[in-house]
Coordinates of C-alpha atoms and ligand atoms in Angstrom, one line a residue:
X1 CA 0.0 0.0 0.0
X2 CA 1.8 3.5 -0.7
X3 CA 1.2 6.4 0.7
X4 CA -0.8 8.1 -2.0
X5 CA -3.2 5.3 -1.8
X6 CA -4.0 6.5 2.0
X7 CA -4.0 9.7 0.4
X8 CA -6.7 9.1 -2.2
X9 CA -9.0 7.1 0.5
X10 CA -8.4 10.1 3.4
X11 CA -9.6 12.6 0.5
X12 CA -12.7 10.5 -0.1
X13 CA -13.6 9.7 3.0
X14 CA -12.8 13.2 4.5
X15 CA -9.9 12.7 6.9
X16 CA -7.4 15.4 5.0
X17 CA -6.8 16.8 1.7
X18 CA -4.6 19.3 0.0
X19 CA -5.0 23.1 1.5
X20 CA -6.6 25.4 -0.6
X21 CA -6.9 22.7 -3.2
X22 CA -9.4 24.7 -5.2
X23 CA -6.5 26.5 -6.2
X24 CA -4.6 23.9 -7.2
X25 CA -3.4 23.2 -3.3
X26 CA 0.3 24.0 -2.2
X27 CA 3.3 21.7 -1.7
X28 CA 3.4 20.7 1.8
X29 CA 0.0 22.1 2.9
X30 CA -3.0 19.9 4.5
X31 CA -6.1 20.4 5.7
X32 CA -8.3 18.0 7.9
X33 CA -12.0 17.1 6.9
X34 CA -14.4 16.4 10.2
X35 CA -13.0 12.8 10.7
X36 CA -9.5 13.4 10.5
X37 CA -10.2 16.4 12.7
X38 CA -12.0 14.1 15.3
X39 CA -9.2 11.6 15.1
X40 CA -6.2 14.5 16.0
X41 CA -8.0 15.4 18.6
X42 CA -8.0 12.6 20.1
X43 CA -4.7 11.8 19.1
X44 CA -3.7 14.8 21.3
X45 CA -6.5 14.3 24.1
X46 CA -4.8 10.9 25.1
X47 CA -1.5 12.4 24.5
X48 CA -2.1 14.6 26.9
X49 CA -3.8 12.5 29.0
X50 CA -0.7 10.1 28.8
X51 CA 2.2 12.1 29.1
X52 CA 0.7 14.6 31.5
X53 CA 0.0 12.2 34.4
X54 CA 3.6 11.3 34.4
X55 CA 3.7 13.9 37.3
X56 CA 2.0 16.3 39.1
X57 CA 4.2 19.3 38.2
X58 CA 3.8 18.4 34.1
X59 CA 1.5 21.6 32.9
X60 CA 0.3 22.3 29.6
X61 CA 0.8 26.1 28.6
X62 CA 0.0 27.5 24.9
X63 CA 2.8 30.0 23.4
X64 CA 2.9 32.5 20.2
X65 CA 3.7 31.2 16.7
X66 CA 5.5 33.9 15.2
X67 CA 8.9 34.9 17.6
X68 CA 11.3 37.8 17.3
X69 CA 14.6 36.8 16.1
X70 CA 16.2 36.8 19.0
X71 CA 14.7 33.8 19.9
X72 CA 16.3 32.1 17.0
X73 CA 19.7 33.5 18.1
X74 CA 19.9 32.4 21.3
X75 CA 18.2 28.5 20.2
X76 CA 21.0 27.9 17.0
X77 CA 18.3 28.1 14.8
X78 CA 19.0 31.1 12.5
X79 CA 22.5 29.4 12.0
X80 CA 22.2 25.8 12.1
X81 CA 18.6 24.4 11.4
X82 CA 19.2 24.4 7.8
X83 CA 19.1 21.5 5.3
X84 CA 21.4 20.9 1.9
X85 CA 19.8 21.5 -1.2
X86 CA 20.9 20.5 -4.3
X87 CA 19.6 22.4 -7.8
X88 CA 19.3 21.0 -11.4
X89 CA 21.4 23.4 -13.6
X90 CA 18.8 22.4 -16.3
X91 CA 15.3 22.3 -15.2
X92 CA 15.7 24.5 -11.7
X93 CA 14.3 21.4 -9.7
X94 CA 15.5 21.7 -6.1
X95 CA 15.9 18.7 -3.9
X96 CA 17.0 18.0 -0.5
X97 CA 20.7 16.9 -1.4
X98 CA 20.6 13.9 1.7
X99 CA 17.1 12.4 0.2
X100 CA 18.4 12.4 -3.5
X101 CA 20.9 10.2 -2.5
X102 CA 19.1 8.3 -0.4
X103 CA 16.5 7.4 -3.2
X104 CA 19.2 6.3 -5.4
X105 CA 22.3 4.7 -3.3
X106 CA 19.6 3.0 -0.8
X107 CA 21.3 4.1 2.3
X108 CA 21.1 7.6 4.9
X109 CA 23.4 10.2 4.5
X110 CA 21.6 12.6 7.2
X111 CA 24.1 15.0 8.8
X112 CA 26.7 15.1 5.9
X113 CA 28.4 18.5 4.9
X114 CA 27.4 20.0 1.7
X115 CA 31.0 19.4 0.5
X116 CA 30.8 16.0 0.9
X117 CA 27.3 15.7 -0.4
X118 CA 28.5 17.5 -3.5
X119 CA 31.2 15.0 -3.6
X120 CA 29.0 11.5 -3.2
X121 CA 26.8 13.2 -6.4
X122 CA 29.9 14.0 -8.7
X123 CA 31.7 10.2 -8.0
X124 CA 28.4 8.6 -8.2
X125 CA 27.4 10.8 -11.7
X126 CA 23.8 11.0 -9.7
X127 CA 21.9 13.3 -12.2
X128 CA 18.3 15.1 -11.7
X129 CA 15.5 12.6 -11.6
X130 CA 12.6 14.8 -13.2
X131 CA 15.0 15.8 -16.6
X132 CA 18.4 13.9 -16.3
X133 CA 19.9 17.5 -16.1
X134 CA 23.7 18.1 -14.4
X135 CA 22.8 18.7 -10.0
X136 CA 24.8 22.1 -9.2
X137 CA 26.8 22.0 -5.9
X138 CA 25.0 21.6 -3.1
X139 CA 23.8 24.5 -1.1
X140 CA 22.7 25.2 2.5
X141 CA 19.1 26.3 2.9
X142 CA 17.6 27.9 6.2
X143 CA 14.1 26.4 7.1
X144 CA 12.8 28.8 9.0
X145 CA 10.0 30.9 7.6
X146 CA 10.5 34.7 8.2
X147 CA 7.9 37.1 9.2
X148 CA 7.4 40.7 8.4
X149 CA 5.7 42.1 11.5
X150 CA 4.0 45.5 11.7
X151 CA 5.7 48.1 9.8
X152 CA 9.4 46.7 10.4
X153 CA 10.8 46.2 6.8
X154 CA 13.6 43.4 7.4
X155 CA 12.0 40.5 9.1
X156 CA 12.9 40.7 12.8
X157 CA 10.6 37.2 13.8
X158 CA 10.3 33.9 12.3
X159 CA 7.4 31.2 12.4
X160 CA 8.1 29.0 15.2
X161 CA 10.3 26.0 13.6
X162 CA 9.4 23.7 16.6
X163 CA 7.0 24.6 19.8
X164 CA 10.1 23.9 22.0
X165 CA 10.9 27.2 22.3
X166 CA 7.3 28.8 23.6
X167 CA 8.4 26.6 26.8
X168 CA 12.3 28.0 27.4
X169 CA 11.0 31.2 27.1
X170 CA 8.6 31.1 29.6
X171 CA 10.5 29.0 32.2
X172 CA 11.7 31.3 34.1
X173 CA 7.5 33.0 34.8
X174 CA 6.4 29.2 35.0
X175 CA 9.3 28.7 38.0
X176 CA 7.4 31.5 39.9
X177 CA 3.9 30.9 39.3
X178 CA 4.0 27.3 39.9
X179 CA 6.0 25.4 42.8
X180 CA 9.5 26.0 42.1
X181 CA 10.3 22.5 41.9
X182 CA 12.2 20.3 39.6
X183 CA 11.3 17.9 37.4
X184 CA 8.8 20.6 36.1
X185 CA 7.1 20.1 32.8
X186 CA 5.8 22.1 30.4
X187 CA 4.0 20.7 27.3
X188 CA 2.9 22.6 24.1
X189 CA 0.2 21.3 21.5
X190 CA 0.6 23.3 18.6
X191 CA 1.8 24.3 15.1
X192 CA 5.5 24.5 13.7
X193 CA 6.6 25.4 10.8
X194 CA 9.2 24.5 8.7
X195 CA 10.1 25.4 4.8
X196 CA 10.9 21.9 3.9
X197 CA 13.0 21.8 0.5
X198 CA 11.4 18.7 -0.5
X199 CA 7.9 18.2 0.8
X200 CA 7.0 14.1 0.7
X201 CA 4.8 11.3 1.8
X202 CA 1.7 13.2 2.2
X203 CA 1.7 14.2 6.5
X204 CA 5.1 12.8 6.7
X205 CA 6.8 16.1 5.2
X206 CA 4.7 19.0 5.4
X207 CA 5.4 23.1 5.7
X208 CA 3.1 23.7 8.6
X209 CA 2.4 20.9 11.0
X210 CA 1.1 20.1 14.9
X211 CA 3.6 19.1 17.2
X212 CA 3.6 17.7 20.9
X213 CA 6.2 18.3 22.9
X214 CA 6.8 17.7 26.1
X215 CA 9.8 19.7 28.0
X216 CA 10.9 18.4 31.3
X217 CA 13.0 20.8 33.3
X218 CA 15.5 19.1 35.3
X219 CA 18.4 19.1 38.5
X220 CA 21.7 17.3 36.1
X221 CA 22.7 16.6 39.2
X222 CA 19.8 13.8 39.2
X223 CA 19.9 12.7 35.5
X224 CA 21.0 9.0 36.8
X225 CA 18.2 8.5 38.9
X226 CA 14.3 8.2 38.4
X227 CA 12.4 7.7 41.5
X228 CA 9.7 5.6 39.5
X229 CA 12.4 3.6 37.7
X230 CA 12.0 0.3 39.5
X231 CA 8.5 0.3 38.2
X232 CA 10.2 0.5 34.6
X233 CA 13.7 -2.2 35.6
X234 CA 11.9 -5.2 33.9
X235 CA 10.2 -3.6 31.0
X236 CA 11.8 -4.5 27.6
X237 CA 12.2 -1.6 25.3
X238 CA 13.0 -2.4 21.8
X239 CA 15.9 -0.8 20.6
X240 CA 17.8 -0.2 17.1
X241 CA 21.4 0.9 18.4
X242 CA 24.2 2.0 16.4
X243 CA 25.6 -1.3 16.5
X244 CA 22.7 -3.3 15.2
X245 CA 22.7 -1.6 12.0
X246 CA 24.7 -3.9 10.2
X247 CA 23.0 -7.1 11.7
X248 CA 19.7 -5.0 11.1
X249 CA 18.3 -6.3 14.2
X250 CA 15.8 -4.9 16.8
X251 CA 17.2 -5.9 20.4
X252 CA 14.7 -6.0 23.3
X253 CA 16.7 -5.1 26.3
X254 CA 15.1 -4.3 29.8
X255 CA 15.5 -1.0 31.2
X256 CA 17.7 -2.1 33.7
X257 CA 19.7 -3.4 31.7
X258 CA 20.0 -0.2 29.3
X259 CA 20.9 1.8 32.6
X260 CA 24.2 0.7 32.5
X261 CA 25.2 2.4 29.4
X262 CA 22.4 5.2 29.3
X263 CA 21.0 7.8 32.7
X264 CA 18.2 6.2 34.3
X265 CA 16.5 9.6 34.1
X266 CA 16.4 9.1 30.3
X267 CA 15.5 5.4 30.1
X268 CA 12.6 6.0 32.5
X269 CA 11.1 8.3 29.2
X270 CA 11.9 5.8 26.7
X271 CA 10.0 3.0 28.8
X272 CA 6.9 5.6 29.2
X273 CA 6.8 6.3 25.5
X274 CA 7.2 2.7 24.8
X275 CA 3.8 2.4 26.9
X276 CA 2.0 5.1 24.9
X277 CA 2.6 3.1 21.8
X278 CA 2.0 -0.4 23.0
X279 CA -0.2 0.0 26.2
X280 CA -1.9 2.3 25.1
X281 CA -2.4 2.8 21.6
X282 CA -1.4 -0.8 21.3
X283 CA 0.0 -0.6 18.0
X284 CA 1.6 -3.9 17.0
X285 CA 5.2 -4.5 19.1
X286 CA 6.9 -5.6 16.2
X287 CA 6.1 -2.6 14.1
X288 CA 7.5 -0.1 17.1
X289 CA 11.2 1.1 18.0
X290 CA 13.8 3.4 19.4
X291 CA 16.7 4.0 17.1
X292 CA 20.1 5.4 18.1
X293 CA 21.5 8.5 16.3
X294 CA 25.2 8.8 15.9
X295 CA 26.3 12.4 16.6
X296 CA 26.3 13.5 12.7
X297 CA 23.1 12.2 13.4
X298 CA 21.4 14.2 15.8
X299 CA 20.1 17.5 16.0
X300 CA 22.1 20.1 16.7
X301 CA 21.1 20.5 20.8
X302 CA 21.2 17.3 21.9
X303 CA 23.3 14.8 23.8
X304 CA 21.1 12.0 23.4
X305 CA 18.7 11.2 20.9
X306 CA 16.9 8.1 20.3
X307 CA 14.1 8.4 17.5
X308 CA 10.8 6.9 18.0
X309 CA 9.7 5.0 14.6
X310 CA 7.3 2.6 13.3
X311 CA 7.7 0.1 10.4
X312 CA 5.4 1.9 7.8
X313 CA 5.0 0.8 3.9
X314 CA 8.3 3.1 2.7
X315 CA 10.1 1.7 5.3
X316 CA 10.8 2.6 9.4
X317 CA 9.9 6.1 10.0
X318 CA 10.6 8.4 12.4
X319 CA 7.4 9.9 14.2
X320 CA 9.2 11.7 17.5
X321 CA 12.0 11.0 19.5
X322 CA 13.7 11.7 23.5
X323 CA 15.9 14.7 23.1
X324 CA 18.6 15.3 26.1
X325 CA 18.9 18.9 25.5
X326 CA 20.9 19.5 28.0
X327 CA 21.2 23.2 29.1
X328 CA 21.6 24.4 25.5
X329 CA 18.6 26.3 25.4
X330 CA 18.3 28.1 28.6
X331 CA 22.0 28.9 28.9
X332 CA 21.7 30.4 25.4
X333 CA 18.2 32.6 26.4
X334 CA 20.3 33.4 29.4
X335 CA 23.5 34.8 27.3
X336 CA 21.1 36.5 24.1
X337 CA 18.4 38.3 26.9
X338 CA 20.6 39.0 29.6
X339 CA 18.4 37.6 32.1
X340 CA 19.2 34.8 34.3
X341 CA 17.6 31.5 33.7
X342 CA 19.0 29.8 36.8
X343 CA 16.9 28.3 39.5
X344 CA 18.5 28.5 43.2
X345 CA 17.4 25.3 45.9
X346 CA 18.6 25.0 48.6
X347 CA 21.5 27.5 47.9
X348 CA 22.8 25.9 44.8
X349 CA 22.1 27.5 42.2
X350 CA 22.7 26.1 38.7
X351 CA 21.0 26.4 35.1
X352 CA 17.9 23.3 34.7
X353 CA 19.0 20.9 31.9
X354 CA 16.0 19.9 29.2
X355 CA 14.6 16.4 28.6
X356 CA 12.4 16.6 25.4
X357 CA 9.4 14.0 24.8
X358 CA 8.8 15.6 20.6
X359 CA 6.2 14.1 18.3
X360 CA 4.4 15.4 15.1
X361 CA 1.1 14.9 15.8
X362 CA 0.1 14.8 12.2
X363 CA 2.8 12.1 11.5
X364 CA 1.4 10.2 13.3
X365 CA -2.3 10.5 12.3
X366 CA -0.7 9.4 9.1
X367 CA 1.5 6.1 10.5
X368 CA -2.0 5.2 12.5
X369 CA -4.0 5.4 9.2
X370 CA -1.5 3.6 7.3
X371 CA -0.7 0.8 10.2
X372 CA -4.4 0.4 9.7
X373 CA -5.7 0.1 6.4
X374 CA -6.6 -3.1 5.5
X375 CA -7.9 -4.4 2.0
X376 CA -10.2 -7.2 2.0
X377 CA -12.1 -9.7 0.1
X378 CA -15.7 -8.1 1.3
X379 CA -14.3 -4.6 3.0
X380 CA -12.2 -2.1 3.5
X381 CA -11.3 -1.0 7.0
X382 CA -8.8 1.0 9.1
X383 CA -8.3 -0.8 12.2
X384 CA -7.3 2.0 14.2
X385 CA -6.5 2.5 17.6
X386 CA -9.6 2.0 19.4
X387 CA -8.8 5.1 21.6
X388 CA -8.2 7.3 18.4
X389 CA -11.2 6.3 15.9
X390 CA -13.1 9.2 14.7
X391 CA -16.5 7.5 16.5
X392 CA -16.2 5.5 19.4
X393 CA -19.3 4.0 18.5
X394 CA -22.1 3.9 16.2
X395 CA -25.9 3.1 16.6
X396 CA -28.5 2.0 14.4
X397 CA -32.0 0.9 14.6
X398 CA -32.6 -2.3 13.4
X399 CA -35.4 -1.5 10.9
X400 CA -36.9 2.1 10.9
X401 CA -40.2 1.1 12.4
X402 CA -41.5 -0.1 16.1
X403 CA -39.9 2.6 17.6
X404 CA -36.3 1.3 16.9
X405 CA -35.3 4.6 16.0
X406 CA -36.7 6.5 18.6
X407 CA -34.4 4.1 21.0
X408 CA -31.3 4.3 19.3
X409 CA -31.3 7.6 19.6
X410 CA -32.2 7.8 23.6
X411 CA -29.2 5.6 23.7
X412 CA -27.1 7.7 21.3
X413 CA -27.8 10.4 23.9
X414 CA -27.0 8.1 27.1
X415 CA -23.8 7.4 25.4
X416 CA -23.1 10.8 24.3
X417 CA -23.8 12.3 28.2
X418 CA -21.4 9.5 29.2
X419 CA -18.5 11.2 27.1
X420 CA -18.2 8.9 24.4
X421 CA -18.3 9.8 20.9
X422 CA -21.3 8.4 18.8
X423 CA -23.1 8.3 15.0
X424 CA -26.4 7.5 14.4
X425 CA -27.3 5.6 11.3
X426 CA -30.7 4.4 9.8
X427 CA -30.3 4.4 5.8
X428 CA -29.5 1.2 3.9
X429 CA -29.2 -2.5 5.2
X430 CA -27.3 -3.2 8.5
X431 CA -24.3 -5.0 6.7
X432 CA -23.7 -1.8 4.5
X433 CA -23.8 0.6 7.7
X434 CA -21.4 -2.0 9.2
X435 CA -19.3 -1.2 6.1
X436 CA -19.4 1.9 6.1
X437 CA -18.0 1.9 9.7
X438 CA -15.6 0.1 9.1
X439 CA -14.4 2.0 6.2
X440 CA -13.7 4.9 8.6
X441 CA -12.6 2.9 11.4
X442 CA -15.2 3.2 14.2
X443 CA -14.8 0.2 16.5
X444 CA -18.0 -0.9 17.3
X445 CA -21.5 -0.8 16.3
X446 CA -24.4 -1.2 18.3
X447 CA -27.8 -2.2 16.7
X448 CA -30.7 -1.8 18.3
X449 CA -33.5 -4.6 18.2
X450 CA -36.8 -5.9 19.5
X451 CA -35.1 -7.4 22.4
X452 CA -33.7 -3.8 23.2
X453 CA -37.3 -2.1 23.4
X454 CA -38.1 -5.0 25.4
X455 CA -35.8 -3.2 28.4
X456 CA -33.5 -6.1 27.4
X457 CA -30.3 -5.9 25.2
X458 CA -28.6 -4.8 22.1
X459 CA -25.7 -6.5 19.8
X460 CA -22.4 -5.3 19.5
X461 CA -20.1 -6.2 16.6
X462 CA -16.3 -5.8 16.9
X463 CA -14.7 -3.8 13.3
X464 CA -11.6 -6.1 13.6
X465 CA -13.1 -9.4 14.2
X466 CA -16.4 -9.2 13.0
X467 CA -17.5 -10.9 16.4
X468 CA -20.8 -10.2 17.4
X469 CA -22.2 -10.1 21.3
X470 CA -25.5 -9.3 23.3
X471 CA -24.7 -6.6 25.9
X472 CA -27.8 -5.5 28.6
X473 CA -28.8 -2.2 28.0
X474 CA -27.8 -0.9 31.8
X475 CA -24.4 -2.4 31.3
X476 CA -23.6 -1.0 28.0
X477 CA -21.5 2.3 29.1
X478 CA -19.4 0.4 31.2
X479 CA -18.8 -2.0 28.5
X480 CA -18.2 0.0 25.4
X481 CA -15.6 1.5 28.0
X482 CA -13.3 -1.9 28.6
X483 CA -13.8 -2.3 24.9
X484 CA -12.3 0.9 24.2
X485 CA -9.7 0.2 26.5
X486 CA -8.8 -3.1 25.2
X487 CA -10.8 -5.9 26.2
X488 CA -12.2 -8.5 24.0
X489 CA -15.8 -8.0 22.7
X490 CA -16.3 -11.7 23.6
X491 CA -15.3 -10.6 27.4
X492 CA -18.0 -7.6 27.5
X493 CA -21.0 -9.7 26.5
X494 CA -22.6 -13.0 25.4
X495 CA -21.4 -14.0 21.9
X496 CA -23.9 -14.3 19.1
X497 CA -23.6 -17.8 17.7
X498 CA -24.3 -16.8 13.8
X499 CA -24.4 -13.5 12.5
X500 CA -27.7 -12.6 10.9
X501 CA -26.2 -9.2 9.9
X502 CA -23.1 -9.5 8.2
Ligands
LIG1 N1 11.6 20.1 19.3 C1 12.3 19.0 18.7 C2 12.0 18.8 17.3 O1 11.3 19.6 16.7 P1 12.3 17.2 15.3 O2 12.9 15.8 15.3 O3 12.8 18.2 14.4 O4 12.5 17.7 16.8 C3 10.0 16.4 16.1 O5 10.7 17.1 15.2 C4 8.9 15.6 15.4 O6 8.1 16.6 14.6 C5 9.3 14.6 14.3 O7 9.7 13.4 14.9 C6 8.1 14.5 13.4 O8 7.2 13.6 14.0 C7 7.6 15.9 13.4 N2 8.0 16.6 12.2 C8 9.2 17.2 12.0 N3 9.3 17.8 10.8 C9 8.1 17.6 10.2 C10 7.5 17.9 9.0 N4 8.2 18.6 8.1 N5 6.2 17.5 8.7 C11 5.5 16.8 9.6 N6 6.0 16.4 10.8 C12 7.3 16.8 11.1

């Protein structure tokens, strides 16, 4: 399946489509239709939900877009967030230098100068792929977008490249208002922008995208302790290290374990993301990992960097990673504003380091949807994450008669007060609303029947399995809940021994 097929079905069935398409749309650019805005939301609800409770002094605070220069000064940005671009001397088509090797040599060259960028294309004789034309030496290109504010002629701000920064700046107010205590969290949902050379893969590239990012303020002093981490000792992450690559091999090693070459401050993250992903989204283990970067590798700011990627159709792709940031970012506010970013307990005072918890949000709307699809002999479906599925639920009325719809929708509302998300559906036969559910991904649908106006119960059929059970009316909020959450549909009701439906 590639990813222009999820494309086509997401425009059709109104999870996201080019921005501004009636004008022929712009490179890089998406907008979200009503279920792929229901599906983000949720995305970011039980992110939140998630990576919030991982202590009670993790906040969520909201920041401005557009920042003065400065900003970009202090962070590295204005001089180092910049990516190699390559130009055909023929047709003008500009590429990112690293990905038009990749695509033809099979192999990452992330982090290379442009010198020796230039170098691979002239001994390999690699030529433009749109007109065969001779590349040009490759050039550096800053991503950041720049922003005329007000009257000032030269741009003085930028378009926030990453939301990362909305936090450092604010520590230092943050420190007051809240408890002056470390580890203190601040976590941003929101947009970033970036002028990507080479937009690609649909939401895997884009020019403006969500982000959620996580930034955990902490003592260095303390980096090789968690005081949770023996909840975490057994838990076996999977891991791509550096020295795997050859072998290719995904290593499961237990946290404890990985403390002896890593802080246990930072291990303690990568077993809680690990959960997000397989606890609680419960995508499948095998299609989940950490990879190691090597220092040409990583970002410019950190010390450690593990990316968080899932095995899509093009291959394993990065959707986020756990950046040590180390004091890079305050100390450099500190030195460009003048004002002091240090915190003082107990008499020592020193400048907090940064542990960074980063994911696109879209990204991984996109991995979820592609993980999901499924192409079969009778349907189409996207067996999403329960948790994430536009609906939670839908309910129809048997037949449109009896009072059957008059039900399903007094249980549509029961549901609805209860928090859960819910369509209502009464046109066509049962087996082509079932279709049409599962051709959008809602987990479960609940038909209402003669037995249910009898004060008795309904049926509930499973998306994935196609399982069918009858649930008692009074118990069904509690169930659809430990469906949601996991649990087998046989294990929230009694199991329908043929299908009359499907
Ligand atoms: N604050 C750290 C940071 O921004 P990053 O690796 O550059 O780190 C974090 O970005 C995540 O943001 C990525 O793992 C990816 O999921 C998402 N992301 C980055 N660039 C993107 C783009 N052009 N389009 C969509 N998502 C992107």
């Amino acid at each position: 399946m590639t990813a222009d097929k999820i494309e086509d079905v997401a425009k059709r069935r109104g999870f996201f489509f080019p921005s501004s398409e009636i004008y022929g749309g712009m490179s890089g650019f998406y907008d979200y239709g009503h279920l792929g805005t229901l599906m983000k939301r949720k995305f970011e609800s039980v992110w939140k939900r998630h990576f919030l409770s991982l202590s009670d002094n993790f906040y969520e605070i909201e920041t401005s877009d557009i920042m003065p220069e400065s900003v970009f000064v202090a962070s590295g940005h204005l001089q180092n967030f910049v990516d190699p671009m390559v130009k055909c001397s023929r047709c003008g088509n500009t590429e990112r230098a690293d990905h038009v090797l990749e695509d033809v040599l099979k192999e990452s060259f992330e982090g290379l100068t442009a010198k020796e960028l230039t170098g691979i294309i002239k001994k390999h004789g690699i030529k433009c792929e749109k007109c065969k034309g001779q590349l040009e030496d490759v050039g550096i290109l800053n991503m950041m977008f720049p922003v005329v504010v007000g009257t000032v002629k030269e741009a003085k701000a930028y378009l926030r490249p990453e939301t990362a920064q909305g936090a450092y700046v604010n520590f230092s107010r943050a420190w007051e208002h809240l408890r002056r205590q470390l580890p203190l969290g601040l976590a941003i949902i929101g947009k970033a922008y970036r002028n990507e050379i080479s937009p690609r893969n649909v939401l895997v590239r884009m020019r403006e995208f969500t982000q959620a990012e996580l930034q955990i303020f902490f003592d260095p002093d303390t980096i090789a302790v968690h005081e949770d981490f023996e909840a975490v000792k057994d838990c076996k992450l999977r891991l791509f290290p550096i020295g795997s690559r050859k072998a290719n091999n995904v290593e499961e090693t237990t946290c404890g374990e990985l403390a002896k070459k890593l802080p246990k401050f930072y291990v303690y993250h990568l077993a809680k993301i690990q959960e997000f992903y397989l606890d609680v989204l419960k995508l499948p283990r095998d299609k989940f990992r950490f990879k190691e970067l090597s220092e040409e590798e990583r970002a410019f700011y950190n010390k450690y960097h593990w990316d968080i990627q899932v095995q899509m159709n093009a291959g394993w792709t990065e959707i986020g990673g756990l950046h040590y940031r180390t004091d890079h970012d305050l100390s450099g506010h500190a030195k460009v504003s003048k004002k002091d970013m240090s915190v003082n307990i107990e008499g020592r005072k020193f400048v907090p380091h940064v542990l960074e918890i980063s994911m696109g949000v879209d990204r991984n709307v996109f991995a979820l949807l592609e993980l999901g699809y499924r192409q079969e002999k009778e349907r189409d479906v996207f067996e999403l994450p329960r948790l994430l599925a536009p609906f939670d639920a839908a309910v129809f009325p048997l037949v449109n008669r009896d009072g059957m719809q008059e039900k399903a929708q007094e249980i549509k509302k029961t549901l609805e007060k209860a928090k859960f998300t819910v369509f209502y559906d009464d046109s066509g036969s049962i087996g082509r609303r079932y279709r049409r559910m599962d051709e959008v991904g809602v987990p479960l649908c609940i038909t209402i029947d003669s037995e249910t106006l009898g004060g008795g119960t309904v049926t509930l059929r499973d998306r994935d399995s196609m399982k069918q059970v009858h649930v008692a009316v009074s118990e069904l909020a509690e169930q659809v809940d430990m469906f949601l959450h996991g649990a087998r549909v046989e294990d929230v009701g009694e199991v329908v021994k043929k299908s009359k439906a499907e």
